[in-house]
């Protein structure tokens, strides 16, 4: 059954919804940057570029510190370890040199670690960096924060046979997932006895994709995530050059298995993005975006779990890996919407705001687009052919939804491709709701930029009231 066709761009796109550039981050990287990831709780942003990563302060929009000397090839991705005390920072960098590196930066545990005090520390640090840097890449302080602290490169995770494309921590920080051009996903477990004890072990190597694995993303720890699951609460999604998305869980025997294959894209799936704050206690939906210029919304179908035994020398329908009398866990996912088609080239990144519910997308064409979910249509009112049963099971089908295009910003990085987009909390002096208001940060072949999406009054009041 064919997935829902792409929605047409709304003819009622409001001129009051705009994306306006803010002051750019300093210093200008003047080189290709791959991705920028905000810290889950602190006013910091980590950007992967060249053979290093730069951490920016969101309070000053300037460099806070840099992580250098750990990799021999370009750093493709970064991930913050969650759940640490405010004075401790931990980053993982995934590199084209086939390794992942773990870095630590320790602040003053005896000092003030509450929100406002930390913001002051970050602001002062960024100001000191800005005053002391003249653009010389050989600056002796290039790997230090404004207070002279260094990032310590504490651990190298090795095992992949080729470039690491993406890395991501589970919500608890207990697991790290990495994926690679070698078609595999690795899951690592933190077995250290303290926050400073860097000891990790490989718990799974997942080889079921038939092409490069471009991205991994863990389902956020939100209400309703585990309401109907009898097995592992941690859920991992992966996107691949084989045009599919796979969903992974740990079974009752401690084995990580593929529980769903999401098919429908006509080109490389560049990445996935989980719904950060689902409504009505439902399981988070998943966005996937592709070289076929589309963004698809997937939802887990309601109904009992479908467990079956795969016997003998049979092959699992989900993974193609031989099984011997092993219980196969299955989940049924369906495509409930295709966002209005705006992009005319590969879509490299999508970001879903947990505050406003808005979705931003960008890619090879340099366009940044904003969408909002406009409404919901029940399954009974929608033609059955609009609901692909990706795993061929019966059951309640999630309602489809419609999305509308709010606005676009062509040439967001001039003639350059835009590789990544993310939502960040604003802490800079120009914000009237510091720590609440959001901005967009785009990362491209020319570096990192920031922009504010201006929303119509009805949106702004409902989001930040």
XYZ file of C-alpha atoms in Angstrom:
465
model
C 0.000 0.000 0.000
C 1.334 3.401 -0.943
C 2.196 5.904 1.800
C 0.170 9.132 1.990
C 1.142 11.545 -0.804
C 3.086 14.681 0.153
C 0.916 17.568 1.259
C 0.808 20.643 -0.921
C 2.330 23.792 0.607
C -0.384 25.779 2.341
C -1.660 28.775 0.401
C -2.277 30.569 3.694
C 1.379 30.808 4.707
C 1.419 33.782 7.037
C 3.829 36.683 6.314
C 4.066 37.234 10.097
C 6.005 33.970 10.418
C 9.603 34.733 9.504
C 13.119 33.470 10.100
C 15.465 36.337 10.874
C 19.254 36.041 11.290
C 20.772 36.741 14.699
C 24.355 37.751 15.334
C 26.525 34.857 14.079
C 28.612 32.729 16.411
C 32.182 33.922 16.918
C 34.791 33.168 15.845
C 33.683 32.251 12.343
C 34.853 28.705 11.630
C 35.443 29.475 7.934
C 35.173 25.771 7.108
C 32.707 22.931 6.688
C 30.874 22.059 9.883
C 28.738 18.953 10.127
C 26.423 19.296 13.112
C 25.707 21.392 16.218
C 24.145 19.851 19.320
C 22.894 21.836 22.352
C 23.604 20.598 25.862
C 20.423 19.099 27.373
C 20.343 21.578 30.292
C 23.209 24.113 30.029
C 23.657 27.123 27.710
C 26.266 25.361 25.579
C 26.398 24.167 21.965
C 28.927 21.689 20.534
C 29.813 21.844 16.834
C 31.626 19.114 14.879
C 34.085 20.387 12.280
C 37.499 19.547 10.833
C 39.343 17.162 13.206
C 37.863 18.803 16.289
C 34.754 20.113 18.013
C 34.121 23.635 19.254
C 31.858 24.383 22.216
C 30.036 27.711 22.005
C 28.312 29.644 24.764
C 24.660 30.328 24.006
C 24.870 33.303 26.368
C 27.543 35.158 24.366
C 27.269 33.336 21.004
C 31.040 32.949 21.192
C 33.545 30.155 21.663
C 33.696 28.617 25.129
C 36.306 25.897 24.517
C 37.618 23.474 21.903
C 38.329 19.751 21.736
C 41.418 19.133 19.623
C 44.081 16.500 19.113
C 41.946 13.397 19.571
C 41.202 12.397 15.975
C 43.207 11.986 12.786
C 40.285 12.693 10.459
C 37.220 14.923 10.440
C 34.791 14.802 13.383
C 31.354 14.045 11.936
C 29.115 14.012 15.021
C 28.970 14.955 18.698
C 26.778 13.901 21.622
C 26.474 15.224 25.196
C 26.280 12.665 27.992
C 23.113 13.417 30.018
C 22.576 13.194 33.764
C 25.865 14.682 34.937
C 26.252 17.387 37.621
C 26.239 20.935 36.167
C 29.962 21.445 36.766
C 30.900 18.314 34.792
C 30.750 18.083 31.001
C 31.172 14.952 28.893
C 31.146 14.802 25.093
C 31.523 11.956 22.637
C 32.894 12.700 19.171
C 32.377 10.376 16.213
C 35.028 10.620 13.520
C 35.838 9.618 9.962
C 38.873 7.861 11.473
C 36.459 5.063 12.552
C 36.704 5.846 16.266
C 34.575 7.554 18.867
C 36.311 9.668 21.486
C 35.124 10.488 24.998
C 36.074 13.895 26.429
C 35.621 15.400 29.896
C 35.731 18.942 31.259
C 35.444 19.565 35.000
C 34.374 22.871 36.510
C 34.491 23.980 40.120
C 32.391 21.535 42.133
C 32.665 23.766 45.185
C 31.413 26.841 43.358
C 27.953 27.943 42.360
C 26.339 25.391 40.082
C 22.784 26.672 39.880
C 21.373 27.973 36.595
C 22.060 31.733 36.903
C 25.553 31.230 38.326
C 26.428 28.790 35.580
C 25.175 31.233 32.992
C 27.467 33.889 34.474
C 30.408 31.479 34.344
C 29.730 30.575 30.719
C 29.298 34.228 29.779
C 32.577 35.229 31.411
C 34.342 32.274 29.838
C 33.072 33.137 26.374
C 33.958 36.809 26.799
C 37.502 35.910 27.813
C 37.843 33.637 24.802
C 36.510 36.331 22.484
C 38.902 38.940 23.864
C 41.929 36.670 23.685
C 41.445 35.179 20.200
C 42.566 37.006 17.087
C 41.669 34.282 14.590
C 45.026 32.515 14.759
C 44.389 28.749 14.695
C 47.659 28.210 16.564
C 46.503 30.164 19.618
C 47.844 28.385 22.713
C 44.419 28.668 24.361
C 42.527 27.102 21.461
C 41.672 23.995 23.465
C 40.744 25.761 26.676
C 37.809 27.562 28.165
C 38.110 31.173 29.273
C 39.189 30.031 32.737
C 42.111 27.995 31.374
C 40.499 24.585 31.875
C 41.273 21.869 29.339
C 39.117 19.185 27.826
C 40.627 15.796 28.637
C 40.506 13.108 25.958
C 39.874 10.126 28.236
C 38.821 7.170 26.083
C 38.836 5.884 22.506
C 36.074 3.482 21.422
C 37.282 1.299 18.561
C 35.577 -1.396 16.529
C 34.009 0.116 13.421
C 35.699 -0.683 10.117
C 34.909 2.649 8.497
C 33.745 6.219 9.115
C 31.454 6.864 12.087
C 28.531 8.932 10.841
C 26.513 9.455 14.023
C 26.591 8.896 17.782
C 23.881 9.285 20.413
C 23.372 8.673 24.137
C 20.290 6.968 25.534
C 18.153 9.192 27.818
C 19.762 7.728 30.958
C 23.288 7.983 29.565
C 23.826 4.279 30.214
C 24.090 3.417 26.512
C 25.889 4.992 23.580
C 25.004 4.103 19.996
C 27.352 4.655 17.061
C 26.806 3.910 13.382
C 29.085 3.731 10.413
C 29.719 3.444 6.736
C 30.512 -0.214 7.508
C 26.695 -0.825 7.641
C 26.690 -1.533 11.369
C 25.259 -0.037 14.555
C 27.221 -0.554 17.766
C 25.736 -0.222 21.243
C 28.139 0.496 24.100
C 27.296 0.332 27.811
C 28.775 2.521 30.532
C 30.001 0.087 33.186
C 32.013 2.635 35.161
C 31.367 2.883 38.879
C 31.279 6.709 38.985
C 30.801 9.756 36.779
C 34.579 9.982 36.298
C 35.186 6.261 35.679
C 35.393 5.859 31.901
C 34.867 2.159 31.296
C 32.634 1.059 28.442
C 31.941 -2.296 26.843
C 30.297 -3.370 23.602
C 26.919 -5.009 24.240
C 25.650 -5.313 20.650
C 26.782 -5.073 17.040
C 23.773 -4.768 14.727
C 24.485 -5.713 11.105
C 21.026 -5.891 9.524
C 21.148 -2.750 7.378
C 22.169 -3.342 3.763
C 23.869 0.023 3.315
C 25.768 2.739 5.160
C 24.043 3.663 8.409
C 23.688 7.425 8.389
C 22.143 8.190 11.787
C 21.049 6.768 15.139
C 18.606 8.307 17.627
C 17.238 7.103 20.985
C 13.588 7.559 21.843
C 13.258 10.285 24.503
C 12.209 9.341 28.031
C 8.716 10.819 28.012
C 5.402 9.773 29.664
C 3.749 6.911 27.846
C 6.946 5.642 26.284
C 6.826 2.326 28.139
C 3.103 1.999 28.768
C 2.609 -1.108 26.630
C 6.076 -2.605 26.449
C 7.007 -5.791 28.225
C 10.626 -5.602 27.188
C 13.468 -3.043 27.196
C 12.391 0.556 27.820
C 15.251 1.832 25.628
C 14.282 2.222 21.969
C 16.791 2.994 19.218
C 16.115 4.049 15.634
C 18.626 3.917 12.786
C 18.535 5.344 9.258
C 20.400 3.972 6.285
C 21.554 4.216 2.705
C 19.310 1.169 2.105
C 16.278 3.540 2.167
C 14.902 2.151 5.427
C 14.573 3.015 9.108
C 14.904 0.259 11.699
C 13.644 0.167 15.271
C 15.675 -1.758 17.864
C 14.957 -3.033 21.374
C 16.579 -5.361 23.878
C 14.663 -8.630 24.284
C 14.177 -10.699 27.410
C 17.449 -12.543 26.790
C 19.481 -9.337 26.682
C 19.841 -9.442 22.882
C 19.237 -6.295 20.826
C 16.821 -7.111 18.016
C 15.145 -5.276 15.162
C 11.433 -5.006 15.966
C 10.331 -2.992 12.911
C 11.509 -1.982 9.451
C 10.004 1.276 8.164
C 9.866 1.275 4.382
C 8.547 3.912 2.017
C 11.383 6.289 1.186
C 12.709 6.229 -2.355
C 16.256 7.241 -1.463
C 18.847 7.327 1.284
C 17.325 8.084 4.681
C 19.683 10.744 6.021
C 18.314 10.779 9.527
C 15.513 10.435 12.058
C 14.049 12.687 14.721
C 11.817 11.538 17.603
C 8.829 13.530 18.785
C 10.175 15.246 21.926
C 6.872 15.812 23.733
C 3.941 13.665 22.532
C 0.391 14.540 23.559
C -2.138 12.395 25.405
C 0.445 9.945 26.720
C 0.922 8.334 23.307
C 4.144 6.711 22.209
C 6.477 9.240 20.505
C 6.234 9.458 16.750
C 9.271 9.436 14.494
C 10.244 11.719 11.614
C 12.462 10.408 8.825
C 13.999 12.511 6.059
C 15.558 11.435 2.843
C 17.321 11.972 -0.466
C 13.863 11.565 -2.035
C 13.133 15.137 -0.792
C 10.412 14.035 1.620
C 9.851 14.052 5.382
C 7.665 11.235 6.705
C 5.886 10.836 10.047
C 5.701 7.337 11.535
C 3.565 6.153 14.451
C 3.454 2.947 16.467
C 0.133 1.186 15.994
C -2.045 0.545 19.019
C -2.950 -2.998 19.921
C -1.426 -6.114 21.503
C 2.164 -6.961 20.807
C 2.737 -9.581 18.159
C 5.091 -12.247 19.455
C 5.912 -15.302 17.424
C 8.483 -18.052 17.470
C 10.807 -18.337 14.512
C 11.866 -21.971 14.296
C 14.552 -24.103 12.767
C 16.911 -22.537 10.260
C 14.379 -19.911 9.265
C 15.295 -16.279 8.757
C 13.747 -13.408 10.648
C 11.483 -11.271 8.469
C 12.888 -8.229 10.213
C 16.567 -8.745 9.841
C 17.523 -11.604 7.553
C 19.674 -13.146 10.289
C 19.290 -16.904 10.897
C 17.455 -17.783 14.092
C 17.121 -21.029 16.036
C 13.835 -21.256 17.982
C 14.133 -17.643 19.113
C 11.175 -15.460 20.033
C 10.849 -12.574 17.589
C 9.533 -9.282 18.943
C 7.545 -7.257 16.438
C 6.150 -3.757 16.398
C 3.859 -2.325 13.763
C 4.602 1.187 12.566
C 2.749 3.114 9.876
C 3.396 6.291 7.917
C 0.698 8.763 9.003
C 1.814 11.851 7.077
C 4.228 13.246 4.533
C 5.070 16.896 5.163
C 4.548 19.502 2.405
C 7.280 19.005 -0.150
C 9.518 22.074 -0.232
C 13.037 20.819 -0.836
C 14.250 19.984 -4.322
C 17.396 18.180 -3.186
C 18.457 15.883 -0.335
C 17.064 16.724 3.113
C 20.001 16.438 5.511
C 18.427 17.421 8.828
C 15.116 17.929 10.610
C 14.481 19.302 14.108
C 11.242 18.937 16.099
C 10.668 21.496 18.863
C 9.417 20.196 22.193
C 8.076 23.638 23.112
C 6.245 24.870 20.027
C 5.813 21.568 18.179
C 7.220 23.227 15.061
C 9.423 21.240 12.694
C 12.388 22.772 10.864
C 14.134 21.153 7.908
C 17.160 21.898 5.764
C 19.494 20.268 3.292
C 21.507 20.323 0.124
C 19.397 23.070 -1.481
C 20.259 25.537 1.321
C 16.598 26.096 2.229
C 15.391 26.211 5.836
C 11.670 25.465 6.132
C 9.268 25.625 9.063
C 6.135 23.476 9.420
C 3.397 23.028 11.986
C 0.898 20.239 12.524
C -2.463 21.562 11.398
C -4.947 18.883 12.343
C -5.796 15.229 12.813
C -8.013 12.927 10.804
C -9.317 9.672 12.218
C -8.547 6.375 10.537
C -12.256 5.880 9.786
C -12.317 9.075 7.696
C -9.166 8.274 5.728
C -8.925 5.910 2.739
C -7.335 2.612 3.762
C -4.700 2.855 1.028
C -3.214 5.811 2.901
C -2.097 3.474 5.717
C 0.812 1.223 4.751
C 1.116 -1.847 7.002
C 4.894 -2.050 6.991
C 4.996 -5.346 8.881
C 1.810 -6.773 7.449
C -0.094 -7.056 10.750
C -3.667 -6.236 11.623
C -4.533 -3.797 14.399
C -5.628 -0.290 15.185
C -4.087 2.216 12.781
C -2.952 5.598 14.133
C -4.847 8.643 12.938
C -3.280 10.557 10.074
C -2.369 14.197 10.505
C -2.006 17.139 8.175
C 0.912 19.551 8.224
C 1.248 23.012 6.766
C 4.220 25.017 5.635
C 4.720 28.190 7.669
C 7.665 29.797 5.906
C 10.928 29.160 4.090
C 14.328 30.837 4.120
C 16.194 30.197 0.853
C 19.985 30.462 0.799
C 20.311 30.209 4.573
C 24.096 29.865 4.192
C 24.410 31.669 0.868
C 25.577 29.271 -1.866
C 26.600 26.594 0.637
C 24.814 23.410 1.630
C 23.251 23.327 5.101
C 24.148 20.104 6.890
C 22.213 20.420 10.132
C 19.518 22.354 11.970
C 18.549 22.275 15.652
C 16.355 24.137 18.128
C 18.158 25.832 21.036
C 17.068 27.788 24.062
C 18.084 31.441 23.844
C 20.354 32.849 26.558
C 21.840 35.781 24.626
C 21.280 39.407 25.599
C 18.778 39.939 22.782
C 16.276 37.476 24.238
C 13.359 38.701 26.343
C 12.752 35.210 27.805
C 16.209 33.863 28.489
C 16.194 30.099 28.827
C 12.627 29.857 27.487
C 12.524 31.431 24.046
C 13.884 29.310 21.185
C 16.105 29.951 18.221
C 17.295 27.877 15.283
C 20.966 27.055 14.782
C 22.063 25.918 11.333
C 25.377 24.300 10.506
C 26.750 24.230 6.977
C 29.737 24.029 4.710
C 30.673 27.574 5.740
C 30.260 27.202 9.531
C 27.547 27.891 12.132
C 24.757 30.479 12.160
C 21.829 31.354 14.427
C 18.358 32.614 13.562
C 15.152 33.474 15.360
C 11.829 32.241 14.050
C 9.285 35.024 14.571
C 5.833 33.598 15.187
C 2.422 35.172 14.946
C 1.043 36.450 18.245
C -1.352 33.532 18.725
C 1.596 31.108 18.668
C 3.986 33.128 20.768
C 1.504 33.577 23.597
C 0.588 29.910 23.747
C 4.185 28.682 23.619
C 5.743 30.881 26.280
C 2.836 31.742 28.563
